[in-house]
PDB file of C-alpha atoms in Angstrom:
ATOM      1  CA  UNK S   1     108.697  43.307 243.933  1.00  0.00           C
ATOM      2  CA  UNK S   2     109.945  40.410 246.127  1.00  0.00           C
ATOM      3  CA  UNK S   3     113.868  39.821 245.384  1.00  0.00           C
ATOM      4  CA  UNK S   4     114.823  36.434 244.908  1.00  0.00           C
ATOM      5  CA  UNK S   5     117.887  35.334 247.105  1.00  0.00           C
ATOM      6  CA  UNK S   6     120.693  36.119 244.992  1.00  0.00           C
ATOM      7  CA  UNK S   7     119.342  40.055 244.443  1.00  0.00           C
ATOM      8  CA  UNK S   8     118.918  40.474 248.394  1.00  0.00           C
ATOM      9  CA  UNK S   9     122.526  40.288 248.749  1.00  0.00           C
ATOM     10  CA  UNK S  10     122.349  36.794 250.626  1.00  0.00           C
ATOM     11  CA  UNK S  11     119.729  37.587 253.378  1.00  0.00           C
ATOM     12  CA  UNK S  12     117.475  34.771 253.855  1.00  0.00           C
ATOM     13  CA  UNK S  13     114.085  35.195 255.033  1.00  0.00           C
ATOM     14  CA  UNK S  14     114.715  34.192 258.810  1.00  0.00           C
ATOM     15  CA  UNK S  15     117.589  36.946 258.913  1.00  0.00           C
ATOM     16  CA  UNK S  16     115.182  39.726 257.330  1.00  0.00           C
ATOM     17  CA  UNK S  17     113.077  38.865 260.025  1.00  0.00           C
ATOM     18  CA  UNK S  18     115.028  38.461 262.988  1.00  0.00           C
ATOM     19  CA  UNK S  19     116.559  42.172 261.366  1.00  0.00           C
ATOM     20  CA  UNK S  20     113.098  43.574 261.504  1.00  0.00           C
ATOM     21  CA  UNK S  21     112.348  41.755 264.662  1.00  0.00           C
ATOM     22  CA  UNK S  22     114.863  43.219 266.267  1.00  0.00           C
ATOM     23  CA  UNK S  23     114.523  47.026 265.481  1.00  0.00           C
ATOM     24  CA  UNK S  24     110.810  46.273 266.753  1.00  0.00           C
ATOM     25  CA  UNK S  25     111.673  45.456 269.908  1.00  0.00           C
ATOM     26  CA  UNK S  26     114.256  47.725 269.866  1.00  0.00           C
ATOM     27  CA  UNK S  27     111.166  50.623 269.313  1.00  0.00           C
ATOM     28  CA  UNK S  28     109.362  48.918 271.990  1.00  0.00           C
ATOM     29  CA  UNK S  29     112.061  48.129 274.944  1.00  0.00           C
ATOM     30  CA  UNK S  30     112.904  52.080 274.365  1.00  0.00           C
ATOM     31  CA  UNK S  31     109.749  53.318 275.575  1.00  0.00           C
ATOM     32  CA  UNK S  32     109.445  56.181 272.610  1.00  0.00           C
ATOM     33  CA  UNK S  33     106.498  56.965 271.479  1.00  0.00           C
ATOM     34  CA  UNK S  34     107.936  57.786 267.894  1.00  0.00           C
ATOM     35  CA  UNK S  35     109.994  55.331 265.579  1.00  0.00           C
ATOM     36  CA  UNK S  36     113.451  56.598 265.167  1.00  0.00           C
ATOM     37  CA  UNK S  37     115.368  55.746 261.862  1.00  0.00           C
ATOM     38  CA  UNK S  38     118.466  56.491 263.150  1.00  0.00           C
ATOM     39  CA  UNK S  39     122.005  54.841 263.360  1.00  0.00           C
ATOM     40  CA  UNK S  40     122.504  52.153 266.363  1.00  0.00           C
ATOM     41  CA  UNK S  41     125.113  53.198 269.358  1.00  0.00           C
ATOM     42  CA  UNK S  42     126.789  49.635 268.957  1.00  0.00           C
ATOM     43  CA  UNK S  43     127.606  50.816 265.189  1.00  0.00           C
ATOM     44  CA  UNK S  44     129.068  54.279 266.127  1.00  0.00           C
ATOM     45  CA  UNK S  45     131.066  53.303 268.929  1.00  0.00           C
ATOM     46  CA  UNK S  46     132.846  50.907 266.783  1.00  0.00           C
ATOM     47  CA  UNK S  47     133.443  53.231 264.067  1.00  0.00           C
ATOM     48  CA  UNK S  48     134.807  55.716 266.479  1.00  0.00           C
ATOM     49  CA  UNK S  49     137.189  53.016 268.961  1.00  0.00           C
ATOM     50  CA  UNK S  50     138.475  51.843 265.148  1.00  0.00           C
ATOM     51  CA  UNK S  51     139.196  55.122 264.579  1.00  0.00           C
ATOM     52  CA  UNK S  52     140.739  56.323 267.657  1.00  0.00           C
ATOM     53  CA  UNK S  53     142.757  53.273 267.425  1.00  0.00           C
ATOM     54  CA  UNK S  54     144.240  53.294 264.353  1.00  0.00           C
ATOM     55  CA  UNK S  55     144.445  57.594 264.040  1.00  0.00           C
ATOM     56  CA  UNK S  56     146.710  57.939 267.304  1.00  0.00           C
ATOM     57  CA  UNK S  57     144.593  61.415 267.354  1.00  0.00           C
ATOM     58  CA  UNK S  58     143.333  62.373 270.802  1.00  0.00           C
ATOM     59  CA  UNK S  59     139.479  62.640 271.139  1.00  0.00           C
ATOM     60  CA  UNK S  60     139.425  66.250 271.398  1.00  0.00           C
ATOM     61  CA  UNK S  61     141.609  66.362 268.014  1.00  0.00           C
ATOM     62  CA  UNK S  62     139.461  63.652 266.523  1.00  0.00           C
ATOM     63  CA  UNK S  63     135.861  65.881 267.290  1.00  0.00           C
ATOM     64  CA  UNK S  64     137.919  69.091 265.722  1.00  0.00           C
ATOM     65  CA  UNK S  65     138.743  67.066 262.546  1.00  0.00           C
ATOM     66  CA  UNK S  66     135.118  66.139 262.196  1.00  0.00           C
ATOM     67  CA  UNK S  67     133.548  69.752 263.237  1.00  0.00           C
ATOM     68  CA  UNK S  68     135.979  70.480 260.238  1.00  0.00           C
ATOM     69  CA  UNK S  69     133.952  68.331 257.589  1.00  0.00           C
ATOM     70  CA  UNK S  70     131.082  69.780 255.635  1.00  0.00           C
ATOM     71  CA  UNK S  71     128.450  67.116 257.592  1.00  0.00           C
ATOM     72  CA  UNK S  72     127.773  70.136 260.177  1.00  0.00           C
ATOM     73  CA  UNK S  73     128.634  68.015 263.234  1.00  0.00           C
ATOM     74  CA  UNK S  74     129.650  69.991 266.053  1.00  0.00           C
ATOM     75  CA  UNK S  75     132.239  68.425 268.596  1.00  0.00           C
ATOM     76  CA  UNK S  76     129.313  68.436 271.663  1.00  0.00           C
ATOM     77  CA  UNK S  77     126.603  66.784 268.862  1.00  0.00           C
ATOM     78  CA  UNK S  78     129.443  63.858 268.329  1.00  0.00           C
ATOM     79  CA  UNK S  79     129.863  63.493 271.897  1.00  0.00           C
ATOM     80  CA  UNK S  80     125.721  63.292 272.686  1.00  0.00           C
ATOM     81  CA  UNK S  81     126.204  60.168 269.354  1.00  0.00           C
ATOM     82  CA  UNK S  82     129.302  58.480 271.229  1.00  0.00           C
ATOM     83  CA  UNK S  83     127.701  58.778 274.380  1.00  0.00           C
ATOM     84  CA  UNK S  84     124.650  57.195 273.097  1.00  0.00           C
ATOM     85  CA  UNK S  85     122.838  60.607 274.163  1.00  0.00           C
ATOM     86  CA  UNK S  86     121.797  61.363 270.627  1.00  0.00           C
ATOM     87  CA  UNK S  87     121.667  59.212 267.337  1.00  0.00           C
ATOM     88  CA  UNK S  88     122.893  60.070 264.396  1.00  0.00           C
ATOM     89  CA  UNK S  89     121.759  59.917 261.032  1.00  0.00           C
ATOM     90  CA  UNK S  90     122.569  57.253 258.639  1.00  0.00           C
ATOM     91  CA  UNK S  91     123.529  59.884 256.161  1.00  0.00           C
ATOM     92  CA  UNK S  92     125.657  61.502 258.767  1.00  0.00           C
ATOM     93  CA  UNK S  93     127.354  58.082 259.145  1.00  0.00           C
ATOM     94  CA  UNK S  94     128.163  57.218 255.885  1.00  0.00           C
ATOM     95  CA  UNK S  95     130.132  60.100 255.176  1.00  0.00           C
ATOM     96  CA  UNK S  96     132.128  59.691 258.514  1.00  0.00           C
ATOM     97  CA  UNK S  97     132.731  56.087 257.351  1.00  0.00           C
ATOM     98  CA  UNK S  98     134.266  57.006 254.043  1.00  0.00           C
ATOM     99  CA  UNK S  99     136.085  59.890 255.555  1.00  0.00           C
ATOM    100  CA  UNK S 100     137.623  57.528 257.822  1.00  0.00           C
ATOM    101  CA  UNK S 101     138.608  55.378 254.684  1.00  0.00           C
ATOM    102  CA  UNK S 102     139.942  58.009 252.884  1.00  0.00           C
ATOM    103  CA  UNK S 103     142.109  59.233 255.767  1.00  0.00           C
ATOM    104  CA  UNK S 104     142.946  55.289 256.074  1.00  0.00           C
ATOM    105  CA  UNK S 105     141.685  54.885 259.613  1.00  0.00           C
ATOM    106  CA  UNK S 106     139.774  52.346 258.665  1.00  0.00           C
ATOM    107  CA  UNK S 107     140.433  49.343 256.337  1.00  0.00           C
ATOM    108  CA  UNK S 108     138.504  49.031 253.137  1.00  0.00           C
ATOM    109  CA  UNK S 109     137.551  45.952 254.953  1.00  0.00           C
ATOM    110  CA  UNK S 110     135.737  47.627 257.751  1.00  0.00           C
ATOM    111  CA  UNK S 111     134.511  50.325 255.661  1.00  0.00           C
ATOM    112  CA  UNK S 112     132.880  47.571 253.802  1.00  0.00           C
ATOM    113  CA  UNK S 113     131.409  45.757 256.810  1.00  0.00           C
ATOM    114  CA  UNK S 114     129.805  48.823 258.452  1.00  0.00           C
ATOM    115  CA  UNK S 115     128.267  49.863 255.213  1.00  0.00           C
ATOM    116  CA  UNK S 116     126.661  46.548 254.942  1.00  0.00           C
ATOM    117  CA  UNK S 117     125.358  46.536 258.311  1.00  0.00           C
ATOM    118  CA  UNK S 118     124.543  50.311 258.455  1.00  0.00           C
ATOM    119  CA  UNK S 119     122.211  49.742 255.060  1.00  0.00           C
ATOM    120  CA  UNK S 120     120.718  46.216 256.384  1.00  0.00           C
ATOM    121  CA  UNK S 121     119.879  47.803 259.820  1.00  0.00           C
ATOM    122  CA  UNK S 122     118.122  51.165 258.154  1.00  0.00           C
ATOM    123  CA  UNK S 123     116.252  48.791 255.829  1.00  0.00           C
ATOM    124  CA  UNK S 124     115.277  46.920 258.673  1.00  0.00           C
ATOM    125  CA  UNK S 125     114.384  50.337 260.637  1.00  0.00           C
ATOM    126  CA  UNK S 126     112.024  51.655 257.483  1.00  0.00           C
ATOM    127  CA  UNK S 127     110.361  48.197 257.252  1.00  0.00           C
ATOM    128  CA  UNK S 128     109.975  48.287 261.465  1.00  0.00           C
ATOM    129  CA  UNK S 129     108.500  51.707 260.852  1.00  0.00           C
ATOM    130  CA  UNK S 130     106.522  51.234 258.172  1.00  0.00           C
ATOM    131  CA  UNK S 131     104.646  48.295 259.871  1.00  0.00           C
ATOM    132  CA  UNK S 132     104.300  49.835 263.045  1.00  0.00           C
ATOM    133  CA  UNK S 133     102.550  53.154 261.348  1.00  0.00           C
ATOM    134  CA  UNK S 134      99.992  50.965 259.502  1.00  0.00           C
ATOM    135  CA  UNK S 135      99.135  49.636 263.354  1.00  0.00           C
ATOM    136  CA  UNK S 136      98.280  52.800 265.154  1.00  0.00           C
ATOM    137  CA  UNK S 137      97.714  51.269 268.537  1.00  0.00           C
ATOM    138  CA  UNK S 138      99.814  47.983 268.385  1.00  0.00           C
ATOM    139  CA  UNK S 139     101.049  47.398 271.865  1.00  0.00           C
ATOM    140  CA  UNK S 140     103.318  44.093 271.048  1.00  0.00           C
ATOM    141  CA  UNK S 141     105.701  43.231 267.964  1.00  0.00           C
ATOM    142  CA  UNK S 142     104.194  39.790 268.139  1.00  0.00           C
ATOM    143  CA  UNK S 143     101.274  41.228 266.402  1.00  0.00           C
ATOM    144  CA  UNK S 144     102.653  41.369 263.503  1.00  0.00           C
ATOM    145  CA  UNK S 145     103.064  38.433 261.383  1.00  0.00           C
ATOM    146  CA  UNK S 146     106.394  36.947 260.308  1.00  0.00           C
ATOM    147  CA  UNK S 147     105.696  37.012 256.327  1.00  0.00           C
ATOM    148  CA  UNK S 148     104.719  40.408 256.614  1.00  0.00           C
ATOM    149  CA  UNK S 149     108.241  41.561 258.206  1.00  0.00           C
ATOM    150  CA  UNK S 150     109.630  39.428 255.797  1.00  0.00           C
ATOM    151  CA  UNK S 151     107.916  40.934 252.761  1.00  0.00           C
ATOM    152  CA  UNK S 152     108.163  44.694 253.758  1.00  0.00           C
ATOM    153  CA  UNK S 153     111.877  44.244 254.089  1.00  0.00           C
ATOM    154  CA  UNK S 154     112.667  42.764 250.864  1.00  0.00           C
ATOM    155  CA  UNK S 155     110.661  45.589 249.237  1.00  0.00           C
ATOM    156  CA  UNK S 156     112.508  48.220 251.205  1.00  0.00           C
ATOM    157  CA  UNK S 157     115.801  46.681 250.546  1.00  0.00           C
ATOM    158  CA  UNK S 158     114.807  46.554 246.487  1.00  0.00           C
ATOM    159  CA  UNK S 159     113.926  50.315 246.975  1.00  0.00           C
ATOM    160  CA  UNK S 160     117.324  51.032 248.662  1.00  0.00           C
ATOM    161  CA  UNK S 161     119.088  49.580 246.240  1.00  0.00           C
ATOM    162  CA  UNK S 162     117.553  51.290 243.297  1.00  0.00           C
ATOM    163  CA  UNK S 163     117.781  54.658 245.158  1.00  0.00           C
ATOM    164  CA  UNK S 164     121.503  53.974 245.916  1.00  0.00           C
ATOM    165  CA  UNK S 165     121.735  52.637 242.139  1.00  0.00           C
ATOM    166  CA  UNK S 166     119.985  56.077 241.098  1.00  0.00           C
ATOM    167  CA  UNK S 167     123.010  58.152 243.142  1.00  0.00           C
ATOM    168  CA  UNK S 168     126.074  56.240 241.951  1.00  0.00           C
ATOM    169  CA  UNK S 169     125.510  56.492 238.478  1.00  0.00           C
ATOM    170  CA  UNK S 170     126.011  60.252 238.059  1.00  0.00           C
ATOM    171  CA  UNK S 171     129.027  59.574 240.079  1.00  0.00           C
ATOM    172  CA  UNK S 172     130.120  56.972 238.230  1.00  0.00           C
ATOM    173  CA  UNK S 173     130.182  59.508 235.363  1.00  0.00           C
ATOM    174  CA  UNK S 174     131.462  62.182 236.723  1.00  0.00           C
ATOM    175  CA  UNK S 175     134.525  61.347 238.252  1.00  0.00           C
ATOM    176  CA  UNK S 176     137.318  59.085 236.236  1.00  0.00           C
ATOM    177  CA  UNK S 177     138.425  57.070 239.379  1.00  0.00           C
ATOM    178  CA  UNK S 178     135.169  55.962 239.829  1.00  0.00           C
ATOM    179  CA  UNK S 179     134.694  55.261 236.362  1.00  0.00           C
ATOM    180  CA  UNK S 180     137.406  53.133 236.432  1.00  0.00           C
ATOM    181  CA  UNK S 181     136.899  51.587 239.055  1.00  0.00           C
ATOM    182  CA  UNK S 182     133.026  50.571 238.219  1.00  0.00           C
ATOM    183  CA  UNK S 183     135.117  49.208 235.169  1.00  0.00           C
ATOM    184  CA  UNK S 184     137.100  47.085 236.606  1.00  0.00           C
ATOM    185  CA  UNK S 185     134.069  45.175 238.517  1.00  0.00           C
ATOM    186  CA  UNK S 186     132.849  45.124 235.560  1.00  0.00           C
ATOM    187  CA  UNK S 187     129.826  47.060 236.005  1.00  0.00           C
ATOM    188  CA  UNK S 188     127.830  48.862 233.053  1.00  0.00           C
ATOM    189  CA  UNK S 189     128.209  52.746 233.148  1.00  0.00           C
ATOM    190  CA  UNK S 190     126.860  53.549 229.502  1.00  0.00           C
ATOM    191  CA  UNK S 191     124.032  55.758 229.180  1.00  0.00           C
TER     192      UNK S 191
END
């Protein structure tokens, strides 16, 4: 199952390990006992300064608009994920990206970019995880081997990307904009 170059979407083999690397000693700088797969602070505080920025909105205004949204986020939970008090889920971020899109507080650009990153940095989080729970008692990320942080990742990242292939193509489907657009890049939506 290991993706040549072209199918990992451009990630060499030194940056899926220096990605796993560094969720690794992210687990072990924390001091948590548990691995967390959960969304970075430096990723939702620039979501949120993009969108303060461009939305003119007031934070208090900005946390009602998003206790509005169906992703049951109260305004004191988005605080505690601002604040760095709490992480948030990369589900829960996802769907506060393309809100943001769609209310064009963010450009497609940046909507782009912090998908990317958000879906290199949880494969990197399930491979970090993954490795560590085969390792019961592992004290140090240096005992794990390079090729092995290297391998796990590239089968995570071919599992993400059929899982994420698996959910767009109902949508694809379903609704004509998206039909159209998946179209236009040329993409095959026949059954």
């Amino acid at each position: 199952m290991h993706k040549t170059e072209s199918e990992t979407l451009g990630i060499e083999e030194y940056e899926a390990f220096e990605l796993v690397a560094r969720e690794l000693h992210t687990h072990f700088s924390s001091g948590r006992k548990n691995f967390a797969v959960r969304v970075p602070l430096n990723l939702v505080s620039y979501l949120f300064i993009g969108i303060l920025r461009k939305s003119r909105l007031p934070k208090i205004q900005l946390e009602e608009a998003i206790s509005k949204l169906e992703l049951a986020v109260e305004a004191r939970t988005l605080r505690r994920y601002v604040s760095g008090h709490a992480r948030m889920t990369w589900w829960v971020f996802q769907r506060l990206v393309f809100w943001a899109r769609e209310q064009k507080w963010i450009s497609t650009w940046t909507c782009c970019d912090l998908i990317s990153k958000a879906h290199l940095c949880e494969v990197a989080q399930i491979s970090a995880r993954e490795l560590l729970n085969e390792r019961k008692r592992l004290v140090s990320a240096t005992e794990i081997r390079r090729e092995e942080m290297v391998t796990r990742f590239y089968e995570n990242i071919a599992l993400k990307d059929l899982e994420q292939e698996k959910k767009a193509v109902p949508s694809i489907r379903r609704y004509d904009e998206v039909r159209e657009l998946a179209r236009s890049l040329g993409l095959d939506t026949a059954d």
